[in-house]
Short mmCIF file of C-alpha atoms and ligand atoms in Angstrom, two decimals:
data_model
loop_
_atom_site.label_atom_id
_atom_site.label_comp_id
_atom_site.label_asym_id
_atom_site.label_seq_id
_atom_site.Cartn_x
_atom_site.Cartn_y
_atom_site.Cartn_z
CA UNK A 1 77.73 -97.55 64.57
CA UNK A 2 79.65 -96.54 67.70
CA UNK A 3 82.21 -95.03 65.42
CA UNK A 4 79.67 -92.56 64.14
CA UNK A 5 78.32 -92.02 67.45
CA UNK A 6 81.47 -90.77 68.21
CA UNK A 7 82.56 -88.72 65.69
CA UNK A 8 79.17 -86.97 65.37
CA UNK A 9 78.07 -86.74 68.87
CA UNK A 10 75.99 -83.50 69.56
CA UNK A 11 73.60 -82.28 72.29
CA UNK A 12 70.01 -81.18 72.10
CA UNK A 13 70.10 -77.91 73.63
CA UNK A 14 68.27 -77.71 76.80
CA UNK A 15 68.79 -81.51 77.66
CA UNK A 16 71.41 -81.62 79.78
CA UNK A 17 69.52 -78.86 81.83
CA UNK A 18 66.22 -81.12 81.94
CA UNK A 19 68.03 -84.36 82.24
CA UNK A 20 69.03 -83.48 85.70
CA UNK A 21 66.29 -82.48 87.39
CA UNK A 22 64.55 -84.32 90.01
CA UNK A 23 61.71 -87.13 88.48
CA UNK A 24 58.88 -84.84 90.12
CA UNK A 25 59.94 -81.79 88.17
CA UNK A 26 59.64 -83.89 84.66
CA UNK A 27 56.26 -84.94 85.14
CA UNK A 28 55.02 -81.90 83.97
CA UNK A 29 56.87 -82.09 80.66
CA UNK A 30 55.76 -85.43 79.35
CA UNK A 31 51.73 -84.39 79.98
CA UNK A 32 49.51 -82.40 77.63
CA UNK A 33 46.09 -80.99 78.59
CA UNK A 34 46.59 -82.49 81.99
CA UNK A 35 46.80 -85.77 80.81
CA UNK A 36 49.76 -88.59 80.63
CA UNK A 37 50.83 -87.96 77.17
CA UNK A 38 54.44 -89.47 76.92
CA UNK A 39 54.45 -92.59 79.27
CA UNK A 40 58.13 -92.83 80.67
CA UNK A 41 58.17 -93.57 84.45
CA UNK A 42 55.99 -95.60 86.78
CA UNK A 43 56.36 -92.26 88.86
CA UNK A 44 53.61 -90.68 86.47
CA UNK A 45 51.09 -93.04 87.62
CA UNK A 46 49.20 -92.20 90.96
CA UNK A 47 46.29 -94.11 92.64
CA UNK A 48 43.33 -92.62 90.61
CA UNK A 49 45.21 -93.40 87.16
CA UNK A 50 46.26 -96.62 88.26
CA UNK A 51 42.46 -97.78 89.07
CA UNK A 52 41.05 -96.08 86.49
CA UNK A 53 43.47 -98.17 84.13
CA UNK A 54 42.63 -101.16 85.98
CA UNK A 55 38.66 -100.49 85.65
CA UNK A 56 39.51 -99.46 81.60
CA UNK A 57 41.47 -102.80 81.24
CA UNK A 58 38.66 -104.70 82.93
CA UNK A 59 35.94 -103.40 80.53
CA UNK A 60 38.07 -103.72 77.42
CA UNK A 61 38.66 -107.56 78.94
CA UNK A 62 34.80 -108.32 79.10
CA UNK A 63 34.28 -106.24 75.81
CA UNK A 64 36.59 -108.52 73.99
CA UNK A 65 34.70 -111.46 74.86
CA UNK A 66 32.48 -111.38 72.10
CA UNK A 67 32.57 -110.59 68.52
CA UNK A 68 30.17 -107.46 68.62
CA UNK A 69 31.98 -105.91 71.46
CA UNK A 70 35.74 -106.45 69.73
CA UNK A 71 34.20 -104.79 66.69
CA UNK A 72 33.22 -101.86 68.89
CA UNK A 73 36.91 -101.91 70.24
CA UNK A 74 37.96 -101.74 66.49
CA UNK A 75 36.46 -99.23 65.67
CA UNK A 76 37.48 -96.95 68.51
CA UNK A 77 41.36 -95.80 66.88
CA UNK A 78 41.36 -97.62 63.15
CA UNK A 79 42.74 -94.08 62.09
CA UNK A 80 45.62 -93.96 64.05
CA UNK A 81 49.13 -95.85 63.30
CA UNK A 82 51.68 -97.20 65.79
CA UNK A 83 55.18 -97.90 65.33
CA UNK A 84 57.21 -100.87 67.97
CA UNK A 85 60.75 -99.64 67.87
CA UNK A 86 62.52 -102.28 69.69
CA UNK A 87 65.89 -102.68 69.56
CA UNK A 88 66.29 -105.13 72.64
CA UNK A 89 64.88 -108.36 72.62
CA UNK A 90 61.38 -108.67 73.69
CA UNK A 91 58.87 -111.35 73.11
CA UNK A 92 55.81 -110.53 75.77
CA UNK A 93 56.14 -106.93 75.56
CA UNK A 94 55.87 -106.87 71.98
CA UNK A 95 53.22 -109.12 71.46
CA UNK A 96 51.26 -108.06 74.57
CA UNK A 97 51.51 -104.01 73.09
CA UNK A 98 51.00 -105.42 68.93
CA UNK A 99 47.79 -107.02 70.09
CA UNK A 100 46.68 -104.33 72.30
CA UNK A 101 46.86 -101.99 69.31
CA UNK A 102 45.41 -104.56 67.17
CA UNK A 103 42.36 -104.60 69.35
CA UNK A 104 41.49 -101.15 68.91
CA UNK A 105 42.32 -100.80 65.33
CA UNK A 106 45.62 -99.19 65.19
CA UNK A 107 47.63 -100.26 62.47
CA UNK A 108 50.98 -100.90 63.47
CA UNK A 109 54.37 -101.14 61.93
CA UNK A 110 57.89 -102.50 63.64
CA UNK A 111 61.75 -102.10 63.36
CA UNK A 112 63.26 -104.87 65.57
CA UNK A 113 66.80 -104.21 65.84
CA UNK A 114 69.19 -101.31 64.42
CA UNK A 115 70.81 -103.24 61.96
CA UNK A 116 68.19 -102.60 59.26
CA UNK A 117 67.45 -99.02 59.89
CA UNK A 118 69.50 -96.29 59.49
CA UNK A 119 71.31 -96.14 62.43
CA UNK A 120 73.76 -98.32 60.31
CA UNK A 121 74.34 -95.02 58.16
CA UNK A 122 75.17 -92.94 61.29
CA UNK A 123 71.55 -91.59 62.13
CA UNK A 124 71.28 -90.57 65.70
CA UNK A 125 68.49 -92.35 67.47
CA UNK A 126 67.03 -89.27 68.46
CA UNK A 127 66.27 -88.49 64.37
CA UNK A 128 65.56 -92.13 63.95
CA UNK A 129 62.50 -91.61 66.75
CA UNK A 130 62.01 -88.34 64.59
CA UNK A 131 61.49 -90.08 61.70
CA UNK A 132 58.85 -92.17 62.86
CA UNK A 133 56.88 -89.65 64.17
CA UNK A 134 56.46 -87.72 60.78
CA UNK A 135 54.51 -91.79 59.96
CA UNK A 136 52.80 -92.83 62.58
CA UNK A 137 50.91 -91.37 65.82
CA UNK A 138 52.41 -93.79 68.33
CA UNK A 139 55.94 -94.79 69.19
CA UNK A 140 56.29 -97.76 71.54
CA UNK A 141 60.34 -98.26 72.38
CA UNK A 142 62.48 -100.59 73.79
CA UNK A 143 65.92 -99.91 74.03
CA UNK A 144 68.55 -101.22 75.74
CA UNK A 145 70.00 -97.66 77.19
CA UNK A 146 68.83 -96.14 80.07
CA UNK A 147 66.64 -92.84 79.54
CA UNK A 148 66.34 -93.33 75.87
CA UNK A 149 62.98 -93.16 75.87
CA UNK A 150 63.04 -90.12 78.27
CA UNK A 151 65.21 -88.55 75.37
CA UNK A 152 63.52 -89.54 72.81
CA UNK A 153 60.07 -87.97 74.13
CA UNK A 154 61.78 -85.09 75.29
CA UNK A 155 63.09 -84.14 71.86
CA UNK A 156 59.89 -84.97 69.97
CA UNK A 157 57.94 -82.72 72.50
CA UNK A 158 60.08 -80.14 71.18
CA UNK A 159 59.39 -80.57 67.44
CA UNK A 160 56.34 -79.02 65.93
CA UNK A 161 54.78 -82.75 65.81
CA UNK A 162 54.97 -84.72 68.56
CA UNK A 163 53.67 -88.41 69.13
CA UNK A 164 53.40 -90.16 72.11
CA UNK A 165 56.21 -92.02 73.31
CA UNK A 166 55.96 -95.10 75.47
CA UNK A 167 58.44 -96.94 77.38
CA UNK A 168 58.69 -100.72 76.95
CA UNK A 169 61.88 -100.90 78.57
CA UNK A 170 64.76 -98.32 78.91
CA UNK A 171 67.92 -100.79 79.36
CA UNK A 172 68.10 -101.54 83.52
CA UNK A 173 66.79 -98.46 83.86
CA UNK A 174 62.60 -98.57 84.19
CA UNK A 175 59.42 -100.51 82.37
CA UNK A 176 56.55 -98.46 83.60
CA UNK A 177 53.86 -100.54 81.62
CA UNK A 178 55.18 -103.62 82.97
CA UNK A 179 54.60 -102.14 86.29
CA UNK A 180 51.45 -101.07 85.41
CA UNK A 181 50.64 -104.86 84.00
CA UNK A 182 52.16 -105.90 87.31
CA UNK A 183 49.67 -103.74 89.60
CA UNK A 184 46.95 -104.79 87.71
CA UNK A 185 47.96 -108.37 88.59
CA UNK A 186 48.03 -108.51 92.01
CA UNK A 187 44.80 -106.49 92.18
CA UNK A 188 42.96 -109.06 90.42
CA UNK A 189 44.24 -111.73 92.37
CA UNK A 190 43.71 -110.06 95.98
CA UNK A 191 40.40 -109.39 94.61
CA UNK A 192 38.38 -111.18 96.91
CA UNK A 193 40.75 -110.14 99.90
CA UNK A 194 40.92 -106.22 99.87
CA UNK A 195 43.35 -105.81 96.93
CA UNK A 196 46.57 -104.72 97.28
CA UNK A 197 46.63 -102.58 100.01
CA UNK A 198 47.90 -104.34 103.17
CA UNK A 199 49.84 -106.95 101.29
CA UNK A 200 53.24 -107.97 101.78
CA UNK A 201 55.05 -108.42 98.63
CA UNK A 202 58.64 -110.28 98.15
CA UNK A 203 60.51 -109.40 94.87
CA UNK A 204 63.45 -112.18 94.36
CA UNK A 205 66.33 -112.33 92.28
CA UNK A 206 68.71 -109.86 90.32
CA UNK A 207 67.10 -106.93 92.07
CA UNK A 208 70.12 -104.64 90.80
CA UNK A 209 69.22 -104.64 86.94
CA UNK A 210 65.89 -105.70 86.98
CA UNK A 211 64.10 -102.86 85.85
CA UNK A 212 60.45 -104.36 86.35
CA UNK A 213 61.40 -104.34 90.35
CA UNK A 214 62.42 -101.14 89.98
CA UNK A 215 59.51 -100.03 88.29
CA UNK A 216 57.29 -101.74 90.53
CA UNK A 217 58.59 -100.68 93.75
CA UNK A 218 57.89 -96.89 92.91
CA UNK A 219 54.36 -97.68 92.68
CA UNK A 220 53.85 -99.17 95.44
CA UNK A 221 53.74 -95.23 97.24
CA UNK A 222 50.24 -95.77 95.65
CA UNK A 223 48.87 -98.46 98.33
CA UNK A 224 48.07 -98.01 101.72
CA UNK A 225 50.19 -100.02 104.57
CA UNK A 226 52.11 -102.14 102.00
CA UNK A 227 55.36 -103.75 103.00
CA UNK A 228 58.29 -104.56 100.57
CA UNK A 229 61.31 -107.40 101.46
CA UNK A 230 63.80 -107.36 98.86
CA UNK A 231 65.25 -111.06 98.30
CA UNK A 232 68.52 -111.02 96.37
CA UNK A 233 72.03 -112.17 97.02
CA UNK A 234 74.69 -110.01 98.37
CA UNK A 235 75.84 -108.91 94.15
CA UNK A 236 71.78 -107.86 93.00
CA UNK A 237 70.92 -106.05 96.07
CA UNK A 238 68.56 -102.98 94.95
CA UNK A 239 70.15 -99.70 94.08
CA UNK A 240 69.94 -96.72 96.33
CA UNK A 241 68.04 -94.63 94.62
CA UNK A 242 64.56 -96.97 95.14
CA UNK A 243 65.50 -97.22 98.87
CA UNK A 244 65.46 -93.79 99.13
CA UNK A 245 62.29 -93.76 97.54
CA UNK A 246 60.98 -95.85 99.80
CA UNK A 247 61.93 -94.23 102.51
CA UNK A 248 61.06 -91.06 101.41
CA UNK A 249 57.22 -92.20 101.30
CA UNK A 250 57.81 -94.26 104.76
CA UNK A 251 56.94 -97.61 102.56
CA UNK A 252 58.51 -100.38 105.09
CA UNK A 253 61.00 -102.52 103.85
CA UNK A 254 63.36 -105.08 104.47
CA UNK A 255 66.37 -106.83 102.38
CA UNK A 256 67.36 -110.39 102.95
CA UNK A 257 69.40 -113.45 101.51
CA UNK A 258 67.12 -116.00 103.05
CA UNK A 259 64.28 -116.62 100.75
CA UNK A 260 62.56 -119.35 102.49
CA UNK A 261 62.67 -117.44 105.59
CA UNK A 262 60.09 -114.87 104.16
CA UNK A 263 57.79 -117.70 102.12
CA UNK A 264 55.18 -118.30 104.88
CA UNK A 265 54.95 -114.33 105.85
CA UNK A 266 54.44 -112.87 102.19
CA UNK A 267 50.98 -112.44 100.17
CA UNK A 268 52.71 -111.79 96.98
CA UNK A 269 56.54 -113.48 95.40
CA UNK A 270 57.89 -111.85 92.70
CA UNK A 271 60.64 -113.25 91.05
CA UNK A 272 62.96 -111.98 88.48
CA UNK A 273 65.77 -113.64 86.59
CA UNK A 274 69.09 -112.81 86.64
CA UNK A 275 69.57 -110.28 84.25
CA UNK A 276 73.26 -111.32 82.56
CA UNK A 277 72.83 -109.43 79.37
CA UNK A 278 74.06 -106.70 81.87
CA UNK A 279 77.10 -108.11 82.49
CA UNK A 280 80.62 -107.78 81.18
CA UNK A 281 80.79 -111.44 80.79
CA UNK A 282 76.67 -112.38 79.79
CA UNK A 283 77.57 -116.24 80.10
CA UNK A 284 79.28 -116.21 83.47
CA UNK A 285 75.71 -115.99 85.53
CA UNK A 286 73.42 -117.90 83.52
CA UNK A 287 72.85 -121.18 86.11
CA UNK A 288 73.82 -119.77 89.58
CA UNK A 289 71.96 -118.50 92.42
CA UNK A 290 69.43 -121.67 93.19
CA UNK A 291 68.61 -120.59 96.84
CA UNK A 292 66.47 -117.42 94.99
CA UNK A 293 64.37 -120.35 93.09
CA UNK A 294 61.32 -121.53 93.90
CA UNK A 295 60.95 -124.98 93.97
CA UNK A 296 57.98 -127.46 94.28
CA UNK A 297 58.73 -128.21 97.72
CA UNK A 298 57.94 -124.89 98.50
CA UNK A 299 54.47 -124.84 97.78
CA UNK A 300 53.68 -126.15 101.30
CA UNK A 301 55.54 -123.94 102.84
CA UNK A 302 53.67 -120.54 101.25
CA UNK A 303 50.32 -118.81 102.17
CA UNK A 304 47.24 -120.16 100.58
CA UNK A 305 46.57 -116.89 99.14
CA UNK A 306 49.81 -116.11 98.41
CA UNK A 307 49.95 -114.63 94.41
CA UNK A 308 53.35 -115.71 92.55
CA UNK A 309 54.19 -113.33 89.75
CA UNK A 310 57.02 -113.61 86.89
CA UNK A 311 57.15 -110.69 84.09
CA UNK A 312 58.93 -113.48 82.02
CA UNK A 313 60.72 -114.94 80.66
CA UNK A 314 61.40 -117.49 83.33
CA UNK A 315 64.90 -119.63 83.20
CA UNK A 316 65.01 -121.72 86.33
CA UNK A 317 63.75 -119.28 88.95
CA UNK A 318 60.20 -120.94 89.27
CA UNK A 319 60.05 -124.99 88.87
CA UNK A 320 57.79 -125.47 86.03
CA UNK A 321 55.18 -128.14 88.20
CA UNK A 322 54.71 -124.84 90.09
CA UNK A 323 52.62 -123.50 86.89
CA UNK A 324 49.63 -126.11 87.32
CA UNK A 325 49.26 -124.92 91.31
CA UNK A 326 46.56 -121.64 91.31
CA UNK A 327 48.77 -119.47 92.91
CA UNK A 328 50.56 -119.05 89.76
CA UNK A 329 49.73 -116.20 88.42
CA UNK A 330 52.54 -115.52 86.18
CA UNK A 331 50.11 -116.72 83.14
CA UNK A 332 47.52 -114.84 83.90
CA UNK A 333 50.03 -112.00 84.34
CA UNK A 334 50.69 -112.08 80.65
CA UNK A 335 47.53 -111.41 79.57
CA UNK A 336 46.74 -108.92 81.64
CA UNK A 337 49.61 -106.89 80.07
CA UNK A 338 47.62 -107.02 76.64
CA UNK A 339 44.67 -105.62 78.44
CA UNK A 340 45.66 -103.20 80.66
CA UNK A 341 47.89 -102.08 77.58
CA UNK A 342 44.86 -101.39 75.32
CA UNK A 343 43.76 -99.38 78.21
CA UNK A 344 46.94 -96.96 78.52
CA UNK A 345 46.67 -96.48 74.51
CA UNK A 346 42.78 -96.01 74.97
CA UNK A 347 43.72 -93.72 77.23
CA UNK A 348 46.25 -91.86 75.04
CA UNK A 349 43.75 -90.97 72.68
CA UNK A 350 41.42 -90.13 75.00
CA UNK A 351 38.57 -92.75 73.80
CA UNK A 352 37.97 -93.94 77.12
CA UNK A 353 34.74 -92.29 76.99
CA UNK A 354 33.13 -94.50 74.46
CA UNK A 355 33.90 -98.16 76.20
CA UNK A 356 32.59 -96.95 79.96
CA UNK A 357 29.11 -95.99 77.27
CA UNK A 358 29.18 -99.74 76.96
CA UNK A 359 28.67 -100.21 80.46
CA UNK A 360 26.57 -97.85 81.36
C1 NCD B 1 61.46 -107.83 81.51
C2 NCD B 1 62.13 -106.92 80.62
O1 NCD B 1 62.20 -107.07 79.42
O2 NCD B 1 62.74 -106.61 81.89
N1 NCD B 1 60.25 -108.99 80.41
C3 NCD B 1 59.43 -108.44 80.42
O3 NCD B 1 59.53 -107.31 79.35
N2 NCD B 1 58.20 -109.01 80.40
C4 NCD B 1 62.33 -109.36 81.74
C5 NCD B 1 63.36 -109.57 81.69
O4 NCD B 1 63.76 -109.59 80.97
O5 NCD B 1 63.91 -110.34 83.05
#
């Protein structure tokens, strides 16, 4: 594939100019009629949108509890077809998007690797995506390259047949729908204690290459008086672009490598694994960094309301005995992902009103 890419590398007119603009100036390009059309970066979500998605996800979740409710949901988008283009490993994001589509009645097709697509014949990923747009109404992509979803959405938007692109993870860069479900989970976990406003959150592990913590950090600007603690070994500290963003938006944060010292003072702990697939030698880092693991003995050190999240997959970062503790929110977090992704797809197609009407 590489050999073709090198020989045939061509650039789209206007792309270089677009990519170099600040994100704030690019948001409009992914909107249609004043609404989000493509979901590319977490910076696209404001508080109003996040609250609306949370409410809609709650309603979809309640409707899905009954046969009648499920049938109503399935009749919302049976005329739409989605494509899951997942060329980087995924279990949760793939399944939760697939099931979110099923909940709303969409038909789903999938490609789970480039080896069976025409990319083997030298087709560019942008042409491949454009081909999907000839057949389906929605493209959900996961790709190892940073900026992949952004580029394909931009390319499609230049054509006469654009379809929405949802970024299901773009390399070590962003994972906006994970951030959406993380917010939904935090808001639900804190429902009886005033929601996410005013809370202190520790993000732990590989903050340098973990796209989930990057996207989630961006969303903190939408909440009042939140504070972040970045807990990471020196080699995996959060990158400067995110720290600059927090400073710009006056979101207090500090960094430490002393996990135990922050345990008693935080309202949520967001654990992550070492992202060694991005290392030159992917086997080298897999089992190390025990100081950044949450162990059974830590449970008496954290607050009684502290929510423990993890985007999963987990390796050793969280002792499996913690799963039984009511503060372990990561399995609930997975299901939150399915509901909020269903809410997002319903919003993209403007059918949320039909859901609200069920509750009026
Ligand atoms: C995360 C990802 O792929 O970025 N997983 C997920 O989408 N739930 C986190 C990870 O792989 O560590």
